[in-house]
Amino acid sequence: MSIRPAPHWGSMPDGAARLQAAFPSNRAALIPYVMGGFPNVAASRDYAHALAPYADIIELGIPFSDPLADGPTIQAAGQRALEAGTRPSDVIEIAASLRGGPPVVLMTYVTLILSAGPERFFAHAADAGVAGVIIPDLPLDEGDSLRAAARAAGVAVIPLAAPTTSDARLAAIGTQADAFTYLVSVAGVTGGEVAVDDTLRAFVARARANISSPLAVGFGIRTPTQAIAIGAFADGVVIASHLIRIIEQADDHAAAIAAIGAYGAELASALAAGRSDAG
Amino acid sequence: MPELAMRFGPYGGRYVPETVISALDELGEAYLRYRGDADFVRELNGLLDTYVGRPTPLYLAERLGARYGIDRLYLKREDLCHTGAHKINNALGQVLLAQRMGKRRIIAETGAGQHGVATATASALFGMSCCVYMGRTDMERQRLNVIRMKMLGAEVRPVDSGTGTLKHATSEAIRDWVTNVAETHYVIGSAVGPAPYPEIVADLQSVIGRETRAQMLAVEGRLPGSAVACVGGGSNAIGMFRGFLSDPDVQLIGVEAAGDGVETGRHGASLGHGKPGVLHGSLSYLLQDAEGQVAEAHSISAGLDYPGVGPEHSYLRDIGRVRYESVTDLDALAAFTALSQSEGIIPALETAHALALVGRQAAELNALGPVVVCLSGRGDKDVDQAGAALGINA
């Protein structure tokens, strides 16, 4: 586990402090993803609540028409959410319903935030208790005023880093990471299958050397075994597409809730055991 | 060392996943290096000369001019380029650059199929593997170009998402690039996408405006009063306009697709009826709904059936240097027939939009002096669709 710098309580957005505090000291954080509005708003709210007891942080997706960073599973889920009439404000209301549970980060694309107006969007999100936002098409060179609006509202912007990111850029990304950094496990889109190998270990080690925030790894993590293996050298694991597949395969809504709840419990106990095994 | 433009006013930028940022940096550095490299420039210019057939003629279309009531109507004959459209200017430059960069695999998106054919052609010429993403709807309405791409050895991957048009094909191509970025060069087909693509494509297409300017001075002894080009992503238009941006007396007009009519909401006129937003990596005018979801465009012309537009056009619109108008499917079809039957030149449906605008505003344009239209492509690819729309059977 990395040694983290003392939090800068004075300058840090409230959301960033809550997110940093959500990373347990003795195991990797579990960060499940729920696509807001898939297959409809009410059902996705139930899925988020089913996962909340096992989650350290919940990632809540706002569906977007053209999600460049997403593979077929999340694309299709987002498309269904849009066809069901899901609006960004519906997803922010799901976040509000999760108050008192693990902190929520919204995952969405930059143009939806620009369309709403960053001040308005982040004020609305902050009112709903949202702690952070992940914007996969906003690299560190873009969006200074958007970041300022988020910070003013107390919402942390979670930067992403990829295996193709240079050391110098990793360091620059680290200066923006006041909550945690999202490491993309592979060059690719969501929903593939991660290989827990020396390449991934070397990337996380390189990020560790350049970034002082907690490091969560996502993209392609499916099984508890993969989560344990990555949790041994990262501070958090994000499970997204696989949870959507579990929902898609369930016979009905009740079965889907039971299945993802059971999967969340399995992942949480695996991560706890994995870290204690690792000493 | 000069830098490539990252933004045009507030527009452009690179709103893409972090994974491809290093590849965009590498592309920008390589383009700057090779643009100034004598061997590269000699090879590219040699190919433009002997393989593409440049310079393309500037043709005085007297019969169409008489029909429209324009004294001096010139057509810049990009339809005579090898493969039948201006797209080869960009594809050849980018594939040559990719070869110098050591890339082995080429990918592209295509709408009308002209960029796909151009990229497949350049890939065949340089012995590179080529994969072209094309929406399912576009594969049906531009069937001939699908066959051409396959004959050239390219793989054509159908894209089924959404309406199966250019927007969806571009998203899929970008996802492929994010996944295979190390060995793959993405040949984007219009002056869109993340920086430095809009600048590179505009630079490679600016040969159109440079030649037109010199040809006009040679034959007319003056600059044109106006230059008109169709705008989907806007690569033929920006290539033409760059020849005249510093000449305030040359009226520049971009023509978007009005589809069924802009009042129906079924159109592709992002500059006329969109608002700024991010699609495919850059900030530009965009057709979108009240929440910012990207809308589907509609046009009879697959190449103009796109809800976004290149960022430089957004800037030129805002500063008022270029006027953007739109033309319906029906008016474009009428111009398609007019050029075919008055000059013996069958234009692409995209190009027909520019011609229709000239017909509609003939009196005003004629008063400014000689009119130049960028005849961006030929219409062989459109025979099925235009034939059906015009009720022409074999």
XYZ file of C-alpha atoms in Angstrom:
673
model
C 0.000 0.000 0.000
C 1.331 3.390 -0.876
C 2.235 5.986 1.649
C -0.087 8.868 1.001
C 0.655 12.492 1.655
C -1.243 14.195 4.421
C -4.543 15.375 2.947
C -4.737 19.092 2.234
C -7.993 19.620 4.027
C -7.991 23.337 3.465
C -7.764 23.268 -0.304
C -9.263 19.894 -1.123
C -12.844 19.656 -2.349
C -15.096 17.966 0.153
C -15.717 15.176 -2.347
C -11.995 14.457 -2.673
C -11.628 14.073 1.099
C -14.564 11.680 1.234
C -13.142 9.631 -1.626
C -9.650 9.419 -0.116
C -11.177 8.331 3.180
C -13.143 5.618 1.367
C -9.962 3.702 0.491
C -9.473 1.148 3.310
C -5.979 0.954 4.784
C -5.870 -2.839 4.884
C -7.246 -3.913 1.494
C -8.045 -2.661 -1.968
C -11.242 -0.660 -2.395
C -14.118 -2.240 -4.311
C -15.606 0.172 -6.869
C -18.580 -1.325 -8.723
C -20.146 0.468 -11.677
C -23.840 0.853 -12.381
C -25.124 2.344 -15.642
C -27.796 4.808 -14.592
C -31.049 4.106 -16.403
C -30.163 0.573 -17.510
C -32.565 -1.024 -18.142
C -34.590 1.817 -16.613
C -34.053 4.390 -13.908
C -35.872 2.567 -11.099
C -34.124 -0.754 -11.778
C -30.688 0.826 -11.899
C -31.379 2.564 -8.584
C -32.133 -0.858 -7.091
C -28.872 -2.270 -8.481
C -26.874 0.547 -6.973
C -28.531 -0.032 -3.597
C -27.908 -3.781 -3.878
C -24.189 -3.147 -4.381
C -23.828 -0.334 -1.832
C -23.288 -2.572 1.238
C -20.208 -4.119 -0.412
C -18.843 -1.065 -2.202
C -16.251 1.378 -0.923
C -17.119 3.800 -3.746
C -19.952 3.515 -6.289
C -19.400 4.583 -9.875
C -22.625 5.681 -11.512
C -22.686 6.057 -15.296
C -24.648 8.782 -17.053
C -25.532 7.318 -20.458
C -24.150 9.108 -23.532
C -25.001 8.603 -27.197
C -21.385 8.242 -28.398
C -19.224 6.719 -25.641
C -15.764 6.505 -27.255
C -14.064 4.777 -24.329
C -16.655 2.039 -23.978
C -16.838 -1.406 -25.525
C -20.027 -3.139 -26.732
C -21.435 -4.054 -23.286
C -21.513 -0.553 -21.806
C -22.432 0.959 -25.194
C -25.494 -1.265 -25.410
C -26.468 -0.623 -21.780
C -26.159 3.127 -22.337
C -28.217 2.902 -25.499
C -30.989 1.075 -23.647
C -30.870 3.654 -20.867
C -31.267 6.444 -23.432
C -34.094 4.606 -25.165
C -35.783 4.343 -21.749
C -35.646 8.151 -21.632
C -32.894 8.490 -19.018
C -31.658 12.044 -18.512
C -28.530 13.112 -16.629
C -30.726 14.559 -13.871
C -32.315 11.110 -13.336
C -28.892 9.636 -12.670
C -27.991 12.449 -10.283
C -31.200 11.645 -8.395
C -30.013 8.040 -8.041
C -26.840 9.449 -6.503
C -28.938 11.462 -4.059
C -30.797 8.294 -3.031
C -27.431 6.757 -2.072
C -26.616 9.427 0.527
C -25.317 7.883 3.725
C -23.765 5.011 1.760
C -20.412 4.865 0.015
C -19.388 8.016 -1.848
C -20.585 8.254 -5.453
C -18.560 9.202 -8.515
C -20.365 9.947 -11.758
C -18.884 8.609 -14.969
C -19.816 10.518 -18.100
C -18.540 12.283 -21.196
C -17.520 15.898 -21.413
C -20.129 17.157 -23.858
C -23.010 16.358 -21.489
C -21.372 18.536 -18.827
C -20.720 21.327 -21.333
C -24.324 21.140 -22.497
C -25.690 21.528 -18.975
C -23.093 24.200 -18.189
C -20.288 23.079 -15.835
C -21.362 25.363 -12.930
C -24.922 24.149 -13.085
C -23.955 20.511 -13.563
C -21.531 20.404 -10.647
C -23.799 22.411 -8.337
C -26.574 19.909 -9.042
C -24.203 16.966 -8.491
C -22.860 18.439 -5.249
C -26.395 19.001 -3.967
C -27.021 15.297 -4.550
C -23.934 14.430 -2.502
C -21.819 13.358 -5.479
C -18.155 13.191 -4.452
C -16.425 12.986 -7.803
C -16.681 12.667 -11.564
C -14.787 10.554 -14.091
C -14.677 12.004 -17.614
C -12.876 9.580 -19.944
C -12.664 12.053 -22.827
C -11.170 14.879 -20.788
C -7.389 14.409 -20.712
C -5.375 16.701 -18.473
C -4.655 19.251 -21.228
C -8.340 20.083 -21.619
C -11.053 21.465 -19.406
C -9.327 23.838 -16.993
C -12.479 25.888 -16.491
C -14.562 22.736 -16.105
C -12.187 21.530 -13.397
C -12.371 24.889 -11.655
C -16.177 24.673 -11.657
C -16.044 21.158 -10.182
C -13.597 22.197 -7.497
C -15.687 25.233 -6.579
C -18.670 22.940 -6.098
C -16.660 20.486 -3.983
C -16.700 17.722 -6.619
C -13.403 15.970 -7.381
C -12.435 15.323 -11.011
C -10.799 11.877 -11.144
C -8.044 11.865 -13.769
C -7.335 8.795 -15.899
C -3.950 7.395 -16.878
C -3.202 4.710 -19.450
C -0.322 2.317 -20.137
C 0.656 4.622 -23.021
C 0.991 7.637 -20.685
C 4.576 8.856 -20.315
C 6.221 9.287 -16.901
C 6.134 13.057 -17.296
C 2.405 13.004 -18.023
C 1.804 10.623 -15.116
C 3.421 13.186 -12.844
C 1.271 15.962 -14.318
C -1.827 13.808 -13.869
C -0.777 13.226 -10.264
C -0.889 16.947 -9.558
C -4.570 16.927 -10.593
C -5.483 13.848 -8.575
C -6.812 15.150 -5.281
C -9.066 12.092 -4.695
C -7.662 9.131 -6.624
C -6.375 8.255 -10.082
C -8.151 5.846 -12.428
C -5.650 3.606 -14.184
C -6.889 2.097 -17.425
C -5.576 -1.484 -17.287
C -5.041 -1.915 -21.033
C -4.840 0.214 -24.133
C -8.412 -0.309 -25.224
C -12.049 0.229 -24.397
C -14.083 -1.106 -21.491
C -15.299 -4.672 -21.348
C -12.345 -6.684 -22.656
C -10.520 -9.043 -20.328
C -7.595 -7.794 -18.317
C -4.363 -9.766 -18.240
C -2.860 -9.582 -14.764
C 0.726 -9.746 -15.914
C 4.073 -8.038 -15.623
C 2.990 -5.348 -18.084
C 0.120 -4.309 -15.811
C 2.313 -4.543 -12.693
C 4.958 -2.407 -14.364
C 2.356 0.211 -15.362
C 0.935 0.419 -11.838
C 4.477 0.649 -10.424
C 5.277 3.451 -12.863
C 2.084 5.260 -11.822
C 2.994 4.699 -8.160
C 6.392 6.284 -8.709
C 4.857 9.412 -10.233
C 1.455 9.835 -8.558
C 0.866 10.094 -4.822
C -2.937 9.629 -4.819
C -4.578 6.218 -4.392
C -4.621 4.219 -7.632
C -7.753 2.385 -8.784
C -7.471 -0.005 -11.734
C -10.350 -0.599 -14.135
C -11.246 -1.956 -17.626
C -11.713 -5.688 -18.113
C -11.753 -6.912 -14.494
C -14.271 -9.752 -14.307
C -13.475 -12.391 -11.723
C -12.787 -12.324 -7.982
C -9.433 -13.944 -8.779
C -8.502 -11.018 -11.050
C -9.739 -8.549 -8.429
C -7.614 -10.183 -5.731
C -4.557 -10.280 -7.970
C -4.872 -6.603 -8.929
C -5.879 -5.613 -5.398
C -2.510 -6.938 -4.221
C -0.704 -4.065 -5.950
C -3.393 -1.425 -6.564
C -5.497 0.571 -4.105
C -8.840 -0.127 -5.742
C -10.501 -2.197 -8.453
C -13.363 -1.073 -10.694
C -15.816 -3.739 -11.933
C -18.130 -2.478 -14.661
C -18.994 -4.406 -17.834
C -19.102 -7.730 -16.007
C -21.808 -6.467 -13.639
C -23.878 -5.423 -16.658
C -23.486 -8.899 -18.133
C -24.730 -10.414 -14.861
C -27.792 -8.148 -14.986
C -28.408 -9.036 -18.645
C -28.235 -12.756 -17.920
C -30.650 -12.697 -14.993
C -34.183 -13.981 -15.597
C -35.915 -11.002 -14.025
C -35.342 -7.915 -11.934
C -35.388 -9.747 -8.583
C -32.927 -12.323 -9.891
C -30.649 -9.548 -11.186
C -30.624 -7.833 -7.795
C -29.865 -11.115 -6.054
C -27.120 -11.985 -8.550
C -25.251 -8.684 -8.400
C -25.664 -8.541 -4.601
C -24.146 -11.994 -4.337
C -21.368 -11.045 -6.762
C -20.649 -7.854 -4.773
C -20.421 -9.885 -1.558
C -18.109 -12.399 -3.200
C -15.817 -9.665 -4.513
C -15.744 -7.852 -1.168
C -14.827 -10.949 0.796
C -12.280 -11.938 -1.840
C -10.590 -8.545 -1.609
C -10.557 -8.696 2.201
C -9.104 -12.204 2.208
C -6.716 -11.419 -0.622
C -5.119 -8.562 1.234
C -4.797 -10.470 4.536
C -3.259 -13.414 2.635
C -0.793 -11.038 1.088
C 0.183 -10.052 4.616
C 9.838 24.857 -34.961
C 6.302 25.886 -35.893
C 3.533 24.045 -34.148
C 0.375 22.557 -35.602
C -2.816 24.359 -34.638
C -4.530 22.677 -31.679
C -7.494 25.049 -31.684
C -9.322 27.431 -33.978
C -10.573 30.103 -31.640
C -12.284 28.115 -28.879
C -12.919 25.116 -31.162
C -10.916 21.934 -31.651
C -8.779 20.531 -28.855
C -8.372 16.845 -28.144
C -11.187 15.389 -26.097
C -10.150 11.773 -26.333
C -9.233 8.945 -23.970
C -5.793 9.332 -22.414
C -4.681 6.146 -24.205
C -4.311 7.903 -27.569
C -2.773 11.173 -26.370
C 0.776 9.900 -26.879
C -0.145 8.768 -30.404
C -1.549 12.229 -31.197
C 1.668 13.794 -29.930
C 3.693 11.373 -32.036
C 1.552 12.123 -35.104
C 1.942 15.867 -34.711
C 5.705 15.607 -34.310
C 6.016 13.291 -37.312
C 3.891 15.532 -39.520
C 5.923 18.594 -38.634
C 9.155 16.726 -39.294
C 8.158 15.184 -42.630
C 6.345 18.236 -43.942
C 9.750 19.873 -43.935
C 11.614 16.791 -45.173
C 12.707 17.127 -48.815
C 12.454 13.386 -49.579
C 8.966 13.132 -48.126
C 7.742 16.225 -49.941
C 9.255 15.052 -53.219
C 7.651 11.627 -52.903
C 4.225 13.030 -51.994
C 4.283 15.672 -54.726
C 5.456 13.093 -57.240
C 2.514 10.849 -56.365
C 0.063 13.750 -56.489
C 1.403 14.526 -59.959
C 1.734 11.104 -61.578
C -0.641 8.925 -59.539
C -3.485 11.230 -58.473
C -3.363 13.386 -61.603
C -2.746 16.801 -60.084
C -3.079 19.596 -60.759
C -6.769 19.028 -61.432
C -8.294 21.271 -64.131
C -10.260 24.414 -63.480
C -13.105 24.045 -65.955
C -15.318 26.853 -67.237
C -18.827 25.382 -67.174
C -20.502 27.594 -69.750
C -23.704 25.629 -70.236
C -24.416 25.211 -66.531
C -23.451 28.862 -66.072
C -25.960 29.892 -68.737
C -28.628 27.723 -67.126
C -28.034 29.326 -63.730
C -27.455 32.835 -65.092
C -23.787 33.049 -64.145
C -21.316 34.554 -66.623
C -18.180 32.794 -65.439
C -18.822 29.580 -63.498
C -15.718 27.499 -62.842
C -15.553 23.944 -61.513
C -12.427 22.775 -59.694
C -12.332 19.227 -60.980
C -11.423 17.180 -57.891
C -13.746 14.537 -59.350
C -10.954 13.817 -61.835
C -8.557 12.782 -59.083
C -7.667 9.094 -59.046
C -10.422 7.268 -57.099
C -12.899 10.009 -57.977
C -12.750 12.594 -55.227
C -10.529 14.964 -53.263
C -10.253 12.357 -50.477
C -7.111 10.858 -52.044
C -5.134 14.081 -51.355
C -5.435 13.442 -47.627
C -5.343 9.641 -47.648
C -2.144 9.476 -49.677
C -0.379 12.025 -47.467
C -1.429 10.282 -44.276
C -0.580 6.762 -45.450
C 2.831 7.951 -46.661
C 3.340 9.545 -43.244
C 2.236 6.324 -41.496
C 4.759 4.382 -43.540
C 7.516 6.783 -42.461
C 6.333 6.416 -38.839
C 6.751 2.635 -39.087
C 3.044 1.814 -38.723
C 1.933 -1.395 -40.427
C -1.822 -1.206 -40.115
C -4.182 1.452 -41.444
C -7.742 2.036 -40.299
C -10.308 4.537 -41.523
C -13.964 5.422 -41.262
C -16.055 6.183 -44.269
C -19.496 7.586 -45.017
C -19.959 7.827 -48.765
C -17.120 5.373 -49.217
C -14.877 7.842 -51.081
C -12.497 8.193 -48.161
C -12.580 4.443 -47.616
C -11.709 3.822 -51.259
C -8.953 6.454 -51.157
C -7.461 4.940 -48.018
C -7.731 1.392 -49.381
C -5.999 2.629 -52.539
C -3.137 4.298 -50.693
C -2.774 1.244 -48.441
C -2.532 -1.029 -51.482
C 0.084 1.282 -52.971
C 2.221 1.087 -49.839
C 1.544 -2.560 -48.983
C -0.222 -1.837 -45.697
C -3.108 -3.763 -44.218
C -6.282 -1.686 -44.248
C -9.521 -1.915 -42.314
C -12.393 0.479 -43.058
C -15.366 1.004 -40.725
C -18.607 1.775 -42.509
C -22.164 2.044 -41.240
C -24.561 -0.647 -42.407
C -26.940 1.918 -43.958
C -24.076 3.522 -45.861
C -22.863 0.120 -47.096
C -26.247 -0.324 -48.727
C -26.526 3.111 -50.278
C -22.880 3.207 -51.419
C -22.613 -0.423 -52.457
C -20.228 0.186 -55.352
C -17.623 1.714 -53.082
C -17.856 -1.269 -50.726
C -16.998 -3.536 -53.643
C -14.128 -1.271 -54.696
C -12.618 -1.299 -51.202
C -12.766 -5.079 -51.094
C -11.198 -5.341 -54.557
C -8.361 -3.171 -53.302
C -7.697 -5.689 -50.545
C -9.234 -3.782 -47.636
C -11.437 -5.294 -44.989
C -14.755 -3.444 -44.649
C -16.205 -3.768 -41.155
C -19.926 -3.040 -40.968
C -21.087 -0.874 -38.068
C -24.583 -1.702 -36.883
C -24.983 0.739 -34.016
C -27.483 3.582 -34.256
C -28.502 4.544 -37.765
C -25.441 2.858 -39.262
C -23.981 6.053 -40.723
C -20.757 8.078 -40.585
C -21.052 9.094 -36.919
C -21.163 5.481 -35.806
C -18.407 4.378 -38.184
C -16.136 7.135 -36.819
C -16.799 6.102 -33.210
C -15.925 2.488 -34.038
C -12.738 3.513 -35.848
C -11.647 5.555 -32.827
C -12.350 2.587 -30.519
C -10.198 0.384 -32.759
C -7.435 2.979 -32.632
C -7.601 3.205 -28.834
C -7.219 -0.593 -28.709
C -4.482 -1.039 -31.338
C -2.731 2.291 -31.134
C 0.857 1.022 -31.115
C 0.940 -0.465 -34.617
C -2.049 1.326 -36.178
C -2.425 4.685 -37.885
C -5.941 6.066 -38.049
C -6.445 7.927 -41.343
C -9.285 10.236 -40.435
C -11.143 11.285 -43.567
C -12.239 14.813 -42.886
C -10.970 17.919 -41.119
C -12.497 16.657 -37.871
C -11.305 14.680 -34.843
C -8.815 15.496 -32.118
C -5.902 17.852 -32.785
C -3.706 17.670 -34.770
C -5.977 15.873 -37.262
C -8.062 18.897 -38.392
C -4.888 20.839 -39.162
C -3.155 17.938 -40.920
C -6.180 17.173 -43.099
C -6.690 20.851 -43.948
C -2.999 21.185 -44.801
C -3.077 18.123 -47.089
C -6.284 19.377 -48.764
C -5.078 22.966 -49.111
C -3.561 21.976 -52.462
C -7.124 22.467 -53.825
C -7.246 26.150 -52.904
C -3.618 26.786 -53.855
C -4.119 25.408 -57.342
C -7.470 27.142 -57.787
C -5.991 30.487 -56.796
C -3.121 30.175 -59.294
C -5.426 28.880 -62.048
C -7.906 31.726 -61.561
C -5.129 34.295 -61.704
C -3.839 32.642 -64.880
C -7.142 32.443 -66.754
C -9.066 35.422 -65.361
C -6.257 37.637 -64.171
C -8.161 38.082 -60.941
C -9.392 36.161 -57.926
C -12.888 34.692 -57.964
C -15.727 36.725 -56.519
C -16.839 33.678 -54.594
C -15.831 30.099 -53.827
C -18.436 27.513 -52.870
C -17.996 24.030 -51.413
C -20.141 21.444 -49.650
C -19.533 20.785 -45.965
C -20.026 17.510 -44.115
C -16.937 17.298 -41.946
C -15.658 19.945 -44.326
C -12.351 18.758 -45.814
C -12.879 19.770 -49.446
C -14.289 23.082 -48.252
C -11.395 23.890 -45.935
C -8.955 22.827 -48.662
C -10.578 25.289 -51.067
C -11.102 28.084 -48.517
C -7.496 28.039 -47.317
C -6.509 29.392 -50.707
C -8.583 32.534 -50.121
C -8.855 33.138 -46.358
C -6.575 36.159 -46.577
C -8.485 37.661 -49.499
C -11.434 39.439 -47.890
C -12.965 40.226 -51.295
C -13.489 36.534 -52.039
C -16.859 35.505 -50.633
C -16.570 31.985 -49.176
C -19.677 29.840 -48.850
C -19.979 26.414 -47.249
C -23.077 24.356 -48.025
C -24.493 21.936 -45.491
C -27.168 19.288 -45.957
C -30.688 20.468 -45.196
C -31.974 16.899 -45.706
C -35.766 16.908 -45.685
C -35.648 20.628 -44.773
C -34.159 22.168 -41.648
C -37.661 22.860 -40.300
C -38.290 19.074 -40.144
C -35.334 18.480 -37.849
C -34.110 15.845 -40.331
C -30.936 17.448 -41.673
C -27.155 17.673 -41.289
C -26.730 21.423 -40.855
C -24.623 21.557 -37.703
C -23.226 25.041 -38.368
C -26.612 26.468 -39.186
C -28.701 24.745 -36.537
C -26.414 23.111 -33.962
C -24.629 24.442 -30.911
C -21.083 23.848 -29.679
C -20.383 20.442 -28.177
C -17.822 17.634 -28.307
C -17.982 14.772 -30.789
C -15.125 12.554 -31.948
C -12.485 14.420 -30.028
C -13.074 18.065 -30.816
C -15.273 20.948 -29.747
C -17.319 22.253 -32.651
C -20.873 22.981 -33.717
C -22.909 19.849 -33.175
C -26.471 18.654 -33.668
C -27.617 17.662 -30.192
C -30.692 17.425 -28.026
C -31.492 19.524 -24.961
C -29.370 17.255 -22.731
C -26.326 17.235 -25.022
C -26.912 13.776 -26.533
C -25.634 13.808 -30.111
C -28.503 13.813 -32.603
C -28.708 11.718 -35.742
C -28.147 13.674 -38.930
C -30.175 13.078 -42.091
C -29.113 13.557 -45.690
C -29.515 11.772 -49.004
C -25.760 12.196 -49.242
C -23.856 9.787 -47.003
C -20.858 12.124 -46.912
C -22.887 15.003 -45.463
C -24.926 12.785 -43.124
C -22.923 13.759 -40.046
C -24.024 15.722 -36.941
C -20.636 17.382 -36.386
C -18.303 19.534 -38.468
C -14.605 20.379 -38.501
C -13.608 22.874 -35.783
C -12.038 25.376 -38.176
C -15.413 25.808 -39.873
C -16.977 26.625 -36.502
C -14.388 29.326 -36.022
C -14.790 30.707 -39.559
C -18.550 30.792 -38.989
C -18.256 32.692 -35.714
C -15.864 35.313 -37.080
C -18.065 35.695 -40.155
C -15.323 34.907 -42.683
C -17.329 32.087 -44.252
C -21.073 32.027 -44.780
C -22.741 28.658 -44.245
C -25.975 27.841 -46.033
C -27.903 24.624 -46.507
C -29.575 22.778 -49.380
C -32.279 20.087 -49.243
C -32.108 16.580 -50.689
C -34.546 17.585 -53.431
C -32.595 20.655 -54.488
C -29.360 18.657 -54.484
C -30.963 16.050 -56.754
C -32.082 18.766 -59.162
C -28.529 20.148 -59.319
C -27.210 16.597 -59.775
C -29.352 16.321 -62.896
C -28.554 19.853 -64.060
C -24.797 19.296 -64.093
C -25.100 15.808 -65.562
C -27.262 16.970 -68.479
C -25.782 20.400 -69.186
C -22.089 19.527 -68.896
C -21.857 15.735 -69.106
C -20.403 15.560 -65.609
C -22.192 13.394 -63.025
C -21.310 14.875 -59.625
C -21.340 13.193 -56.236
C -24.537 13.901 -54.287
C -22.387 15.748 -51.723
C -21.024 18.057 -54.408
C -24.511 18.580 -55.847
C -25.370 20.528 -52.677
C -22.743 23.153 -53.545
C -24.054 23.393 -57.103
C -27.638 23.795 -55.897
C -26.622 26.716 -53.696
C -24.964 28.399 -56.677
C -28.152 27.966 -58.655
C -30.252 29.364 -55.831
C -28.098 32.442 -55.260
C -26.898 32.908 -58.822
C -27.756 36.584 -59.182
C -26.005 37.597 -55.998
C -22.909 35.496 -56.740
C -22.707 36.578 -60.380
C -22.582 40.188 -59.281
C -19.397 39.452 -57.297
C -17.506 38.135 -60.347
C -16.366 34.643 -61.375
C -17.777 31.831 -59.240
C -15.707 28.760 -58.314
C -17.318 25.555 -57.097
C -15.226 22.766 -55.644
C -16.449 19.777 -57.625
C -15.307 17.519 -54.831
C -16.275 14.140 -56.264
C -17.882 12.255 -59.080
C -21.228 10.541 -58.829
C -20.535 6.995 -60.021
C -20.990 5.796 -56.444
C -24.448 7.391 -56.342
C -26.011 5.787 -59.409
C -28.139 3.331 -57.379
C -29.438 5.859 -54.918
C -29.821 8.850 -57.206
C -31.293 6.614 -59.898
C -33.931 5.379 -57.463
C -34.683 8.902 -56.256
C -34.977 10.192 -59.832
C -36.947 7.186 -61.079
C -34.238 6.134 -63.543
C -34.002 2.403 -64.241
C -31.628 0.407 -66.415
